[in-house]
Short mmCIF file of C-alpha atoms and ligand atoms in Angstrom, two decimals:
data_model
loop_
_atom_site.label_atom_id
_atom_site.label_comp_id
_atom_site.label_asym_id
_atom_site.label_seq_id
_atom_site.Cartn_x
_atom_site.Cartn_y
_atom_site.Cartn_z
CA MET A 170 -0.66 -26.17 61.34
CA SER A 171 -0.89 -27.88 57.93
CA SER A 172 1.39 -25.37 56.24
CA ASN A 173 3.17 -27.81 53.92
CA VAL A 174 -0.06 -29.36 52.70
CA GLU A 175 -1.66 -25.94 52.30
CA ARG A 176 1.27 -24.73 50.26
CA LEU A 177 0.63 -27.54 47.76
CA GLY A 178 -2.80 -26.16 47.02
CA THR A 179 -5.44 -28.20 45.26
CA HIS A 180 -3.92 -28.17 41.78
CA PHE A 181 -0.91 -30.25 40.92
CA SER A 182 1.02 -29.64 37.76
CA ILE A 183 3.14 -32.65 36.85
CA PRO A 184 5.32 -32.19 33.77
CA ILE A 185 5.18 -35.05 31.24
CA GLU A 186 8.51 -35.03 29.43
CA PRO A 187 9.25 -36.41 25.94
CA ASP A 188 11.35 -39.61 25.75
CA GLU A 189 15.02 -39.75 24.65
CA ASP A 190 13.95 -39.64 20.97
CA GLY A 191 11.93 -36.49 21.58
CA TYR A 192 8.58 -38.31 21.41
CA LEU A 193 5.61 -37.75 23.67
CA GLY A 194 3.12 -40.62 23.88
CA ARG A 195 -0.55 -39.94 23.13
CA GLU A 196 -3.66 -42.07 23.48
CA CYS A 197 -6.97 -41.60 21.69
CA PRO A 198 -9.76 -40.93 24.21
CA VAL A 199 -12.38 -42.75 22.10
CA GLU A 200 -13.34 -45.95 23.96
CA GLU A 201 -13.45 -48.14 20.83
CA CYS A 202 -10.10 -46.82 19.60
CA LEU A 203 -7.67 -46.01 22.46
CA GLY A 204 -5.01 -45.90 19.74
CA TYR A 205 -1.48 -45.17 20.91
CA PHE A 206 0.85 -42.90 18.95
CA LYS A 207 3.67 -40.42 19.56
CA ILE A 208 4.36 -36.85 18.53
CA THR A 209 7.42 -34.62 18.84
CA PRO A 210 6.56 -31.39 20.69
CA GLY A 211 7.99 -28.36 18.92
CA THR A 212 7.45 -29.77 15.42
CA GLY A 213 4.31 -29.30 13.35
CA LEU A 214 1.81 -26.48 13.69
CA THR A 215 2.79 -23.51 15.83
CA GLY A 216 0.36 -22.25 18.41
CA PRO A 217 -2.31 -24.24 20.17
CA ALA A 218 -3.98 -26.81 17.94
CA PRO A 219 -6.29 -29.70 18.71
CA CYS A 220 -4.92 -33.24 18.52
CA CYS A 221 -6.19 -35.64 15.86
CA CYS A 222 -6.10 -39.43 16.32
CA PRO A 223 -4.15 -40.91 13.36
CA TYR A 224 -6.25 -44.10 13.49
CA CYS A 225 -9.88 -43.02 13.88
CA GLY A 226 -9.64 -39.30 13.07
CA GLN A 227 -11.10 -38.15 16.41
CA SER A 228 -10.12 -34.55 17.11
CA GLY A 229 -9.98 -33.03 20.60
CA GLU A 230 -8.03 -30.93 23.08
CA GLN A 231 -4.40 -31.96 23.68
CA ASP A 232 -5.09 -32.67 27.35
CA THR A 233 -7.62 -35.38 26.48
CA PHE A 234 -4.89 -37.43 24.79
CA PHE A 235 -2.75 -38.39 27.79
CA THR A 236 -1.89 -42.11 27.94
CA GLN A 237 -3.03 -44.25 30.87
CA ALA A 238 0.63 -44.71 31.86
CA GLN A 239 1.18 -40.92 31.92
CA ILE A 240 -1.91 -40.42 34.08
CA GLU A 241 -0.81 -43.15 36.51
CA TYR A 242 2.62 -41.54 36.67
CA ALA A 243 1.20 -38.06 37.32
CA LYS A 244 -1.17 -39.40 40.00
CA SER A 245 1.65 -41.20 41.78
CA VAL A 246 3.86 -38.09 41.73
CA ALA A 247 1.02 -35.91 43.06
CA PHE A 248 0.23 -38.46 45.74
CA LYS A 249 3.85 -38.57 46.82
CA GLN A 250 4.05 -34.76 46.97
CA PHE A 251 0.95 -34.74 49.13
CA THR A 252 2.06 -37.52 51.50
CA ASP A 253 5.52 -35.94 51.86
CA ALA A 254 3.98 -32.59 52.77
CA PHE A 255 1.50 -34.23 55.12
CA HIS A 256 4.29 -36.16 56.79
CA LYS A 257 6.31 -32.97 57.30
CA ASP A 258 3.29 -31.27 58.89
CA LEU A 259 2.74 -34.18 61.24
CA LYS A 260 6.43 -34.26 62.08
CA ALA A 261 6.19 -30.60 63.16
CA MET A 262 3.54 -31.62 65.65
CA GLU A 263 5.72 -34.19 67.41
CA PHE A 264 5.89 -33.82 71.16
CA GLU A 265 6.78 -35.84 74.19
CA HIS A 266 5.41 -35.24 77.68
CA LYS A 267 7.24 -37.13 80.38
CA PRO A 268 5.10 -38.68 83.10
CA ARG A 269 4.90 -36.50 86.15
CA GLY A 270 4.23 -37.58 89.70
CA MET A 271 3.60 -41.06 90.91
CA PHE A 272 0.62 -41.81 88.73
CA GLY A 273 1.36 -39.54 85.79
CA ILE A 274 0.94 -40.83 82.26
CA GLY A 275 3.48 -39.76 79.66
CA ILE A 276 2.12 -38.98 76.22
CA SER A 277 4.13 -38.63 73.08
CA LEU A 278 3.46 -38.30 69.40
CA LYS A 279 6.20 -39.71 67.24
CA VAL A 280 5.77 -39.67 63.50
CA THR A 281 7.41 -42.44 61.54
CA SER A 282 6.99 -42.87 57.84
CA GLY A 283 5.73 -46.08 56.31
CA PRO A 284 7.22 -47.58 53.17
CA PRO A 285 7.44 -44.87 50.51
CA ARG A 286 4.72 -44.93 47.85
CA PRO A 287 6.29 -45.85 44.53
CA ILE A 288 6.30 -43.49 41.56
CA HIS A 289 4.77 -45.25 38.55
CA TYR A 290 7.47 -44.59 35.98
CA TYR A 291 6.70 -45.50 32.40
CA ARG A 292 8.41 -45.88 29.04
CA GLU A 293 6.94 -44.79 25.74
CA GLN A 294 6.36 -47.73 23.38
CA GLN A 295 8.18 -48.55 20.17
CA LEU A 296 6.06 -47.97 17.07
CA GLU A 297 6.34 -49.20 13.48
CA THR A 298 6.34 -46.09 11.31
CA GLU A 299 7.94 -42.72 11.85
CA VAL A 300 6.60 -39.93 9.66
CA VAL A 301 7.43 -36.27 9.17
CA CYS A 302 4.24 -34.69 7.86
CA ASP A 303 4.71 -33.09 4.43
CA ASN A 304 2.01 -30.58 5.19
CA CYS A 305 2.85 -29.25 8.68
CA THR A 306 6.30 -30.83 9.49
CA LEU A 307 5.02 -32.64 12.60
CA ARG A 308 7.24 -35.60 13.46
CA TYR A 309 5.08 -38.49 14.67
CA ALA A 310 5.09 -42.27 15.07
CA ILE A 311 2.24 -44.76 14.61
CA TYR A 312 1.38 -48.46 14.46
CA GLY A 313 1.11 -49.75 10.91
CA VAL A 314 1.92 -47.39 8.07
CA PHE A 315 -1.05 -45.16 7.33
CA GLY A 316 -2.75 -42.56 9.45
CA TRP A 317 -3.94 -38.98 9.82
CA CYS A 318 -1.39 -36.39 10.98
CA PRO A 319 -2.11 -35.67 14.68
CA ASP A 320 -1.51 -31.94 14.10
CA CYS A 321 -2.97 -30.90 10.75
CA GLY A 322 -5.19 -33.95 10.15
CA VAL A 323 -3.88 -34.61 6.62
CA HIS A 324 -3.75 -38.32 5.75
CA ASN A 325 -0.26 -39.62 5.02
CA SER A 326 -1.21 -42.25 2.38
CA LEU A 327 -0.11 -40.15 -0.60
CA GLN A 328 3.09 -39.11 1.16
CA ILE A 329 3.97 -42.76 1.90
CA LEU A 330 3.22 -43.77 -1.71
CA VAL A 331 5.42 -40.99 -3.08
CA LYS A 332 8.24 -41.92 -0.71
CA ASN A 333 8.11 -45.59 -1.70
CA LEU A 334 8.08 -44.72 -5.41
CA GLU A 335 11.10 -42.48 -4.84
CA LEU A 336 12.90 -45.42 -3.24
CA ALA A 337 12.02 -47.63 -6.21
CA ARG A 338 13.37 -44.94 -8.55
CA LYS A 339 16.60 -44.82 -6.58
CA GLU A 340 16.97 -48.59 -6.96
CA LEU A 341 16.52 -48.22 -10.72
CA ALA A 342 19.13 -45.47 -10.85
CA LEU A 343 21.52 -47.64 -8.86
CA SER A 344 20.96 -50.60 -11.18
CA SER A 345 22.66 -48.85 -14.11
CA ASN A 346 26.00 -48.77 -12.29
CA VAL A 347 26.30 -52.36 -11.10
CA ASP A 348 26.88 -55.79 -12.64
CA ARG A 349 24.11 -57.70 -14.37
CA ASP A 350 23.03 -59.99 -11.52
CA LEU A 351 22.75 -57.21 -9.02
CA ALA A 352 21.04 -54.97 -11.59
CA ASP A 353 18.41 -57.67 -12.25
CA TYR A 354 17.83 -58.01 -8.56
CA LEU A 355 17.49 -54.25 -8.02
CA ILE A 356 15.08 -53.83 -10.93
CA GLY A 357 12.94 -56.73 -9.70
CA ASP A 358 12.94 -55.32 -6.20
CA ALA A 359 12.06 -51.83 -7.44
CA LEU A 360 9.09 -53.30 -9.33
CA GLU A 361 8.02 -55.28 -6.27
CA ASN A 362 8.22 -52.17 -4.09
CA ALA A 363 6.35 -49.99 -6.56
CA VAL A 364 3.51 -52.51 -6.91
CA SER A 365 3.32 -53.11 -3.13
CA ALA A 366 3.25 -49.37 -2.50
CA PHE A 367 0.48 -48.84 -5.06
CA ASP A 368 -1.47 -51.80 -3.66
CA ALA A 369 -1.18 -50.54 -0.08
CA PHE A 370 -2.13 -47.00 -1.12
CA GLY A 371 -5.16 -48.11 -3.15
CA ARG A 372 -6.37 -50.47 -0.46
CA GLU A 373 -6.05 -47.82 2.22
CA LEU A 374 -8.11 -45.31 0.22
CA CYS A 375 -10.80 -47.92 -0.35
CA VAL A 376 -10.87 -48.94 3.32
CA GLN A 377 -11.46 -45.29 4.20
CA LYS A 378 -14.47 -45.40 1.87
CA GLY A 379 -15.69 -48.64 3.40
CA THR A 380 -14.66 -50.96 0.55
CA GLU A 381 -12.06 -53.68 0.23
CA ILE A 382 -10.27 -53.73 -3.11
CA ARG A 383 -6.86 -55.26 -3.86
CA PHE A 384 -4.60 -53.57 -6.37
CA GLN A 385 -2.02 -56.24 -7.18
CA SER A 386 -4.01 -57.24 -10.26
CA VAL A 387 -4.32 -53.78 -11.62
CA ALA A 388 -6.80 -54.54 -14.43
CA ILE A 389 -9.28 -56.16 -12.03
CA ALA A 390 -8.81 -53.30 -9.58
CA ARG A 391 -9.53 -50.76 -12.33
CA THR A 392 -12.89 -52.40 -13.08
CA ARG A 393 -13.81 -52.71 -9.40
CA VAL A 394 -12.97 -49.09 -8.67
CA GLN A 395 -15.03 -48.02 -11.69
CA ASP A 396 -17.98 -50.12 -10.52
CA ARG A 397 -17.79 -48.92 -6.95
CA PHE A 398 -16.76 -45.26 -7.28
CA GLN A 399 -17.40 -44.38 -10.96
CA VAL A 400 -13.77 -43.26 -11.17
CA ASP A 401 -11.23 -44.51 -13.70
CA PHE A 402 -7.77 -44.26 -12.19
CA ALA A 403 -6.19 -44.95 -15.59
CA ASP A 404 -7.91 -41.90 -17.05
CA GLY A 405 -4.70 -39.95 -17.56
CA LEU A 406 -2.96 -42.80 -19.42
CA THR A 407 -2.91 -43.62 -23.12
CA GLU A 408 -3.88 -47.15 -24.14
CA LEU A 409 -0.20 -47.99 -24.67
CA GLU A 410 0.77 -46.67 -21.25
CA TRP A 411 -2.03 -48.64 -19.64
CA GLN A 412 -0.81 -51.82 -21.36
CA ALA A 413 2.71 -51.15 -20.08
CA VAL A 414 1.33 -50.80 -16.55
CA CYS A 415 -0.55 -54.10 -16.86
CA GLN A 416 2.57 -55.82 -18.17
CA ALA A 417 4.67 -54.46 -15.31
CA PHE A 418 2.14 -55.71 -12.76
CA GLN A 419 2.08 -59.14 -14.45
CA LYS A 420 5.88 -59.28 -14.45
CA ARG A 421 5.88 -58.48 -10.78
CA HIS A 422 3.38 -61.30 -10.23
CA LEU A 423 5.69 -63.78 -12.00
CA LEU A 424 8.76 -62.51 -10.17
CA ALA A 425 7.03 -62.74 -6.82
CA HIS A 426 6.12 -66.37 -7.50
CA LYS A 427 9.60 -67.19 -8.70
CA MET A 428 11.05 -65.75 -5.51
CA GLY A 429 8.51 -67.59 -3.38
CA VAL A 430 6.71 -64.50 -2.17
CA ILE A 431 3.19 -65.42 -1.14
CA ASP A 432 0.76 -63.48 -3.27
CA GLN A 433 -2.97 -63.65 -3.07
CA GLY A 434 -3.49 -60.76 -5.47
ZN1 LIG B 609 -8.76 -42.88 17.80
ZN1 LIG B 610 0.55 -32.50 9.52
#
């Protein structure tokens, strides 16, 4: 009798498709994190690999990283499939017996459907940074700038630093082909970008080690890092090179103040 419902079985498989940019939303299962990020299926590691949360580093099976919105969507689709099948089965049981004789009672079963249950459609969210992992080629998107690659687990901080320094280098290259005013602007901006990138990179590494150190005043940062980690990041530099670095950071400090950029470094 319940052939449509029986045909559905007890396991529903609801496909969760990537959005128009090719991204599939993911949500960290760790209660204190629940971080949202996106990955592009088909990029990154080949073969089954666990998923790594870019924010807290939690690693687990792919199917533990569905977002709440995806689960609500899948539930609503499964529920609709079930109610549709159930409705069809009931419909097949419709009958109508006319009253017979003087005191007969007519009985009928007429199945009408109530308002349809809505499907909970969802949209993946916009995120701040899109990254293609240098290590495994996974294309992913995260809040903020820094994070672990969801596929191979490599942190992207060095990759982001290198990319920003490349941009600064491009600005410098461009500055040799333009008039003086624009060249000054480009050089200043390249310096600003290089210092910001170094500051963000250094801070991120320290946060991962449970320490807060700012890197906009590079000489102070050098001492603090030495005190805290017994590492001298200027180790590979000659004294002259180190002085040039300090001067560049000081210049950037002056420029930032001249341009009204708020700097607490
Ligand atoms: Zn997490
Ligand atoms: Zn990767």
